[in-house]
Tab-separated table of C-alpha atoms in Angstrom:
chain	number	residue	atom	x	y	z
A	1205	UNK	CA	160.260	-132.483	-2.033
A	1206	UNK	CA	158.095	-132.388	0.785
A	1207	UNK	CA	157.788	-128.503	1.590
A	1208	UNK	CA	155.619	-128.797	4.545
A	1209	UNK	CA	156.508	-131.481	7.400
A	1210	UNK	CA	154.435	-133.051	10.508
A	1211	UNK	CA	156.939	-135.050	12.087
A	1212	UNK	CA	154.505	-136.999	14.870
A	1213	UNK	CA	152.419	-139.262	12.685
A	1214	UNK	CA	150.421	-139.440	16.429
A	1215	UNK	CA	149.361	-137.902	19.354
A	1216	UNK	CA	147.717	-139.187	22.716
A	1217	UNK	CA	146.131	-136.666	24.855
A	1218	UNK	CA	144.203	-137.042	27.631
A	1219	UNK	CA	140.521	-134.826	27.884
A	1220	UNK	CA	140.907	-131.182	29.444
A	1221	UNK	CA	144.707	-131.098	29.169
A	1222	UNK	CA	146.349	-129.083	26.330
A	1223	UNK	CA	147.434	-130.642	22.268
A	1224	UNK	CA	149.996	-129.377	20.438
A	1225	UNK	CA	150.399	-130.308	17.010
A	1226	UNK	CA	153.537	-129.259	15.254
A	1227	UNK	CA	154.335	-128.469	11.626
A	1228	UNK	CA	157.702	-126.899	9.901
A	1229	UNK	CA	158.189	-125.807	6.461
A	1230	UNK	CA	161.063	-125.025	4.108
A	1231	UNK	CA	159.991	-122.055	1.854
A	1232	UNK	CA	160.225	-118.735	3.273
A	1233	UNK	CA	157.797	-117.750	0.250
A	1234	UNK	CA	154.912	-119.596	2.007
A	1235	UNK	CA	152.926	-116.176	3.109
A	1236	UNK	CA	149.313	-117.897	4.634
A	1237	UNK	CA	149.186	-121.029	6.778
A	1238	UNK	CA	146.157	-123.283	7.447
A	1239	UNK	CA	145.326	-125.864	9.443
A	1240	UNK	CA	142.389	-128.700	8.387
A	1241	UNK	CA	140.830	-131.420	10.222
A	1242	UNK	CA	139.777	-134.911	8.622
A	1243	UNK	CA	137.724	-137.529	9.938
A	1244	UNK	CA	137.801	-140.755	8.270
A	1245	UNK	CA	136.226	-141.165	5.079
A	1246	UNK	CA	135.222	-137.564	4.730
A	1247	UNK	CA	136.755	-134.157	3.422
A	1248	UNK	CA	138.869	-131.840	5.620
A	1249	UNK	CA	137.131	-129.158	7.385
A	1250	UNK	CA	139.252	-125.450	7.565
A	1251	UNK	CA	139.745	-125.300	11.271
A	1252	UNK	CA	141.670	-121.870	11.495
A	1253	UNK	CA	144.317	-119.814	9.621
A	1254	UNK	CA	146.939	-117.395	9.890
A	1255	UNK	CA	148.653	-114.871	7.845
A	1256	UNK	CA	152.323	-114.537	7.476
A	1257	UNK	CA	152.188	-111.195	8.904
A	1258	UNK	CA	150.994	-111.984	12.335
A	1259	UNK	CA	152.172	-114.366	14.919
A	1260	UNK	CA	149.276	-116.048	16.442
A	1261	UNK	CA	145.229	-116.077	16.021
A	1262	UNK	CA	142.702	-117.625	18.408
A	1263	UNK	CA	139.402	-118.690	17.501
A	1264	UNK	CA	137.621	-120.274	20.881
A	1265	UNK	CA	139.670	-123.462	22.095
A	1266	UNK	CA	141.986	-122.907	18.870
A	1267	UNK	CA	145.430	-121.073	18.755
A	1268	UNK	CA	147.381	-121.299	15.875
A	1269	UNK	CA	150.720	-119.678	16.490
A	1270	UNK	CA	153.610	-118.457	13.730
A	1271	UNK	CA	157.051	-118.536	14.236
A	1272	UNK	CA	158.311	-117.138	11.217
A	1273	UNK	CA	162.380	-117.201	11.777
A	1274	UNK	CA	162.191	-120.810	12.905
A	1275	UNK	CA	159.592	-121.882	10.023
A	1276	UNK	CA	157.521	-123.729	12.080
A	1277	UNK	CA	153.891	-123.313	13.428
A	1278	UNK	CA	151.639	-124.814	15.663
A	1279	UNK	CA	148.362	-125.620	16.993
A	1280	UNK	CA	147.006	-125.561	20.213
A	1281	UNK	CA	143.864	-127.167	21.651
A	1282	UNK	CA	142.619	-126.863	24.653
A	1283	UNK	CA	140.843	-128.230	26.613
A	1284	UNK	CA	141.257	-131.330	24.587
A	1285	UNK	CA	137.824	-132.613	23.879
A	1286	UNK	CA	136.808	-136.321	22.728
A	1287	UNK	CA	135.548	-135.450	20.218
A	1288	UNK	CA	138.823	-133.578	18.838
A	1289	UNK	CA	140.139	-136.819	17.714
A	1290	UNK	CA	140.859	-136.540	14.007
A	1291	UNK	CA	144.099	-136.769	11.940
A	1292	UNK	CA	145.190	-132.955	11.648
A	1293	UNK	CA	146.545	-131.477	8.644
A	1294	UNK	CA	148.746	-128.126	8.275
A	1295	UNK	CA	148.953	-126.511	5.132
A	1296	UNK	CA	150.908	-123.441	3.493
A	1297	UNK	CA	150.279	-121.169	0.895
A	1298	UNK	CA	152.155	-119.543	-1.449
A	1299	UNK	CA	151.307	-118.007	-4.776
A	1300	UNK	CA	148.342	-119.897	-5.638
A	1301	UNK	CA	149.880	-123.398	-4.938
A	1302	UNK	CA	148.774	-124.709	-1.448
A	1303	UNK	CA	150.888	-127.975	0.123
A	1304	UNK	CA	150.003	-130.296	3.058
A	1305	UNK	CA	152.245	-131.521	5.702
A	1306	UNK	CA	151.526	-135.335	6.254
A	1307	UNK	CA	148.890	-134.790	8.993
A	1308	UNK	CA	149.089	-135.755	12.742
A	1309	UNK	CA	146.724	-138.278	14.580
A	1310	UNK	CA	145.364	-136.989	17.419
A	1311	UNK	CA	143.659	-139.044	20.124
A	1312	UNK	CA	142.118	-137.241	22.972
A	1313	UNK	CA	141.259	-139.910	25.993
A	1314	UNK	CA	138.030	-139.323	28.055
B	164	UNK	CA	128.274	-121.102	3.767
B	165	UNK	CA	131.538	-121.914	1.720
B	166	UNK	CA	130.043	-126.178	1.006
B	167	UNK	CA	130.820	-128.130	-1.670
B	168	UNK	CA	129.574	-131.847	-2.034
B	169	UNK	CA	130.488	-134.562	-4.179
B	170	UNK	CA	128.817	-137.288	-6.149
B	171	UNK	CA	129.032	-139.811	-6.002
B	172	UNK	CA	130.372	-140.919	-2.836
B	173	UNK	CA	130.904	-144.535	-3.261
B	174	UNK	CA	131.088	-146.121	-6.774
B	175	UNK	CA	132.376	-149.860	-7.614
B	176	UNK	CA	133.394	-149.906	-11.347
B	177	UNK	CA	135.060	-152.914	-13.209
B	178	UNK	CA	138.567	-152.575	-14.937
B	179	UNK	CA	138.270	-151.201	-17.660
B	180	UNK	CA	135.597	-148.791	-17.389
B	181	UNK	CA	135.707	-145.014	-16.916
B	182	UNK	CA	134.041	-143.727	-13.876
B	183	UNK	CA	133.222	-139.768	-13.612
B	184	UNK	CA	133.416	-137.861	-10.197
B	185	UNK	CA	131.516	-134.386	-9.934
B	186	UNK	CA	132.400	-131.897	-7.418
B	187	UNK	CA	130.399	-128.848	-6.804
B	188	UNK	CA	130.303	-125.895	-4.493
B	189	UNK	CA	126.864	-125.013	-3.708
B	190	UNK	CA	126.950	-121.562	-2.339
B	191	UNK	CA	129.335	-119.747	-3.871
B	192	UNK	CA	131.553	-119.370	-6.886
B	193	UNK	CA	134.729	-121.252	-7.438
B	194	UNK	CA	137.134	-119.642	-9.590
B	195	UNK	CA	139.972	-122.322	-8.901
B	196	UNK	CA	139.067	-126.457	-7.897
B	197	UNK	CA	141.523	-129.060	-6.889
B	198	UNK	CA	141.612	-132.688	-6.558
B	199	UNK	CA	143.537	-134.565	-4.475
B	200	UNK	CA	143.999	-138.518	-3.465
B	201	UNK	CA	144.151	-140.540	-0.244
B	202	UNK	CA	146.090	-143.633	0.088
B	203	UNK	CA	145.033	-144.955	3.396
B	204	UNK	CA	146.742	-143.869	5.877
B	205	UNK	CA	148.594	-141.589	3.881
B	206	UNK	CA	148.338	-137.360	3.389
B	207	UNK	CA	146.597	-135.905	0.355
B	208	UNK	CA	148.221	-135.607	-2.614
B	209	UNK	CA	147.536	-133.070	-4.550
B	210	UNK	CA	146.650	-134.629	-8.427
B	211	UNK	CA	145.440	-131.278	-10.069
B	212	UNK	CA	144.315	-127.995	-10.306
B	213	UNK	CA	141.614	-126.099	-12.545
B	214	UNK	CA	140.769	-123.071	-13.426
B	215	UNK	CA	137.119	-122.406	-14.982
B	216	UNK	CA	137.103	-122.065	-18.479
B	217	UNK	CA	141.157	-123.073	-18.943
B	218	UNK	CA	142.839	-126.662	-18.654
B	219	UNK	CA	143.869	-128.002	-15.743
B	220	UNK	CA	147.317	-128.220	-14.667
B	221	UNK	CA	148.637	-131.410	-13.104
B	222	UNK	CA	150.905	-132.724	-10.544
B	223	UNK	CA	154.434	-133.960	-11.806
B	224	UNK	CA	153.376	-137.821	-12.184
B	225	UNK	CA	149.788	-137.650	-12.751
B	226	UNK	CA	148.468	-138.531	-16.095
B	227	UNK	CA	146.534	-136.046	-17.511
B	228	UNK	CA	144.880	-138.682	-19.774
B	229	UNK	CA	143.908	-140.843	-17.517
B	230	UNK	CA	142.553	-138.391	-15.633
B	231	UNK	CA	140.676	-135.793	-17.420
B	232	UNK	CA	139.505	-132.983	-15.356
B	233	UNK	CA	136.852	-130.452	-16.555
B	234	UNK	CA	136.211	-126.996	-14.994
B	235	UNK	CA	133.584	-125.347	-16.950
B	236	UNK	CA	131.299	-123.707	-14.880
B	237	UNK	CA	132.524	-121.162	-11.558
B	238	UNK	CA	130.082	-123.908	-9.451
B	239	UNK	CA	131.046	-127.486	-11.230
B	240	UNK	CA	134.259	-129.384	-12.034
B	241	UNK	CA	134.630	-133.041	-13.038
B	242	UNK	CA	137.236	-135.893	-12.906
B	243	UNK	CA	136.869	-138.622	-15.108
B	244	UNK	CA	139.010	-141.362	-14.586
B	245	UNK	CA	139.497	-143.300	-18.139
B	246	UNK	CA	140.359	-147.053	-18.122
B	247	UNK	CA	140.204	-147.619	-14.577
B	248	UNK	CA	142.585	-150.255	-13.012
B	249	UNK	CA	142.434	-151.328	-9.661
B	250	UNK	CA	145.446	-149.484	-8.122
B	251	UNK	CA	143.014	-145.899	-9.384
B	252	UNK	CA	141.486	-147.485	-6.028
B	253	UNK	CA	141.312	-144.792	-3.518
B	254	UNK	CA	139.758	-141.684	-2.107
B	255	UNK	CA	139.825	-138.700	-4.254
B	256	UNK	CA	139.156	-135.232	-2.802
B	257	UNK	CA	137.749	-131.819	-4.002
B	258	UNK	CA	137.763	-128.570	-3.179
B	259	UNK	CA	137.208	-125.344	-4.467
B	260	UNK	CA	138.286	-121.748	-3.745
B	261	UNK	CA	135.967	-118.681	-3.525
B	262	UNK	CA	137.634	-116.092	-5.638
B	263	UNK	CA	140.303	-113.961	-3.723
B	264	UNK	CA	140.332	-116.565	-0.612
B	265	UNK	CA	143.228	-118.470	0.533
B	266	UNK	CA	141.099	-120.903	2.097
B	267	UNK	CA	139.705	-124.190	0.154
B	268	UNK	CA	136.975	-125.820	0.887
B	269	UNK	CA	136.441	-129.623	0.972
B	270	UNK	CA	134.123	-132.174	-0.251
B	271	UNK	CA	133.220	-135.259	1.022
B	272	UNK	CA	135.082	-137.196	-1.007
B	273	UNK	CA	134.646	-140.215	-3.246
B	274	UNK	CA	135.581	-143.668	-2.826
B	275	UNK	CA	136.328	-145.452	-5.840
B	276	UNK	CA	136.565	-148.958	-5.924
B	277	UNK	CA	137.858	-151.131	-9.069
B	278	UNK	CA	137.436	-154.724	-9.235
């Protein structure tokens, strides 16, 4: 039962223009979201969060937005830097039990 | 702040054998530790989670005998995988929670390697 989804296994972007990287869950009960980025062959690294209550937090080139009726959240780079390539994982939270979406390759060309 | 490291972070074992993973977070206290595995290409999957001082609880489908899991200080937790075979090949994850965060924290990770 996969409660959190990433339905682009990939993403090609080129450098300075904008990513998006979508995820969508399925329980309403999820209350804090979280997005993680993962190099190869090394832990994820928290990249920025959001609580259920708001609808969007920034942190420099990184905008996470909520959209709580639609179950589905996003994150926005930009610019797209080089060295943003990574595979990108969203994850939810909700009472104590956090689950991953199946991440999202993102390539951002010089 | 909020770093947790892993050791080892390759090991090469033969079938058989039991190999023990340590995860630790080095500047602060973890009240709650996961670990998770990577097939390649794959997401992580979430094997189990500890709480200091109380057993772990496990993912439906992971064996909890094979894979023993210790949590006994706020700073250390272990994974010992018993009788390794060589499809416990993989890259297994930790990551610990400061008390009353929502965020986890990740550690290198391990690559284990049975022959």
């Amino acid at each position: 039962d996969q409660q959190v989804k990433q339905n682009s296994p990939s993403l090609s972007v080129q450098e300075g223009r904008i990513s998006i990287l979508n995820c969508d869950y399925t329980n309403s009960m999820f209350d804090y979201f979280l997005w993680y980025k993962k190099y190869p062959a090394e832990g994820p690294t928290f990249l920025i969060s959001i609580s259920s209550i708001k609808d969007k937090n920034e942190d420099g080139r990184f905008t996470v937005f909520l959209n709580k009726s639609a179950k589905h959240l996003s994150l926005h780079i930009v610019p797209s830097q080089p060295g943003d390539s990574a595979v990108y994982f969203c994850a939810a939270y909700n009472n104590n039990d956090m689950r991953f979406g199946a991440g999202t390759r993102l390539t951002v060309k010089p | 702040g909020a770093v947790v490291s892993q050791h080892p972070s390759r090991v090469i074992c033969k079938s058989g054998t039991s190999v023990k993973i340590e995860c630790r977070s080095l500047d602060f206290q973890a009240t709650t530790m996961f670990w998770y595995r990577q097939f390649p290409k794959q997401s992580l999957m979430l094997m189990a989670t500890s709480n200091e001082g109380s057993k772990a609880t496990y993912e439906q489908g992971v064996e909890k005998d094979k894979f023993l899991i210790n949590h006994a200080s706020l700073t250390l937790s272990t994974l010992t995988v018993t009788s390794a075979h060589p499809e416990d090949s993989s890259f297994y994850i930790c990551s610990a929670r400061p008390a009353g965060a929502y965020e986890q924290y990740f550690g290198p990770g391990t690559r284990l390697t049975v022959t």
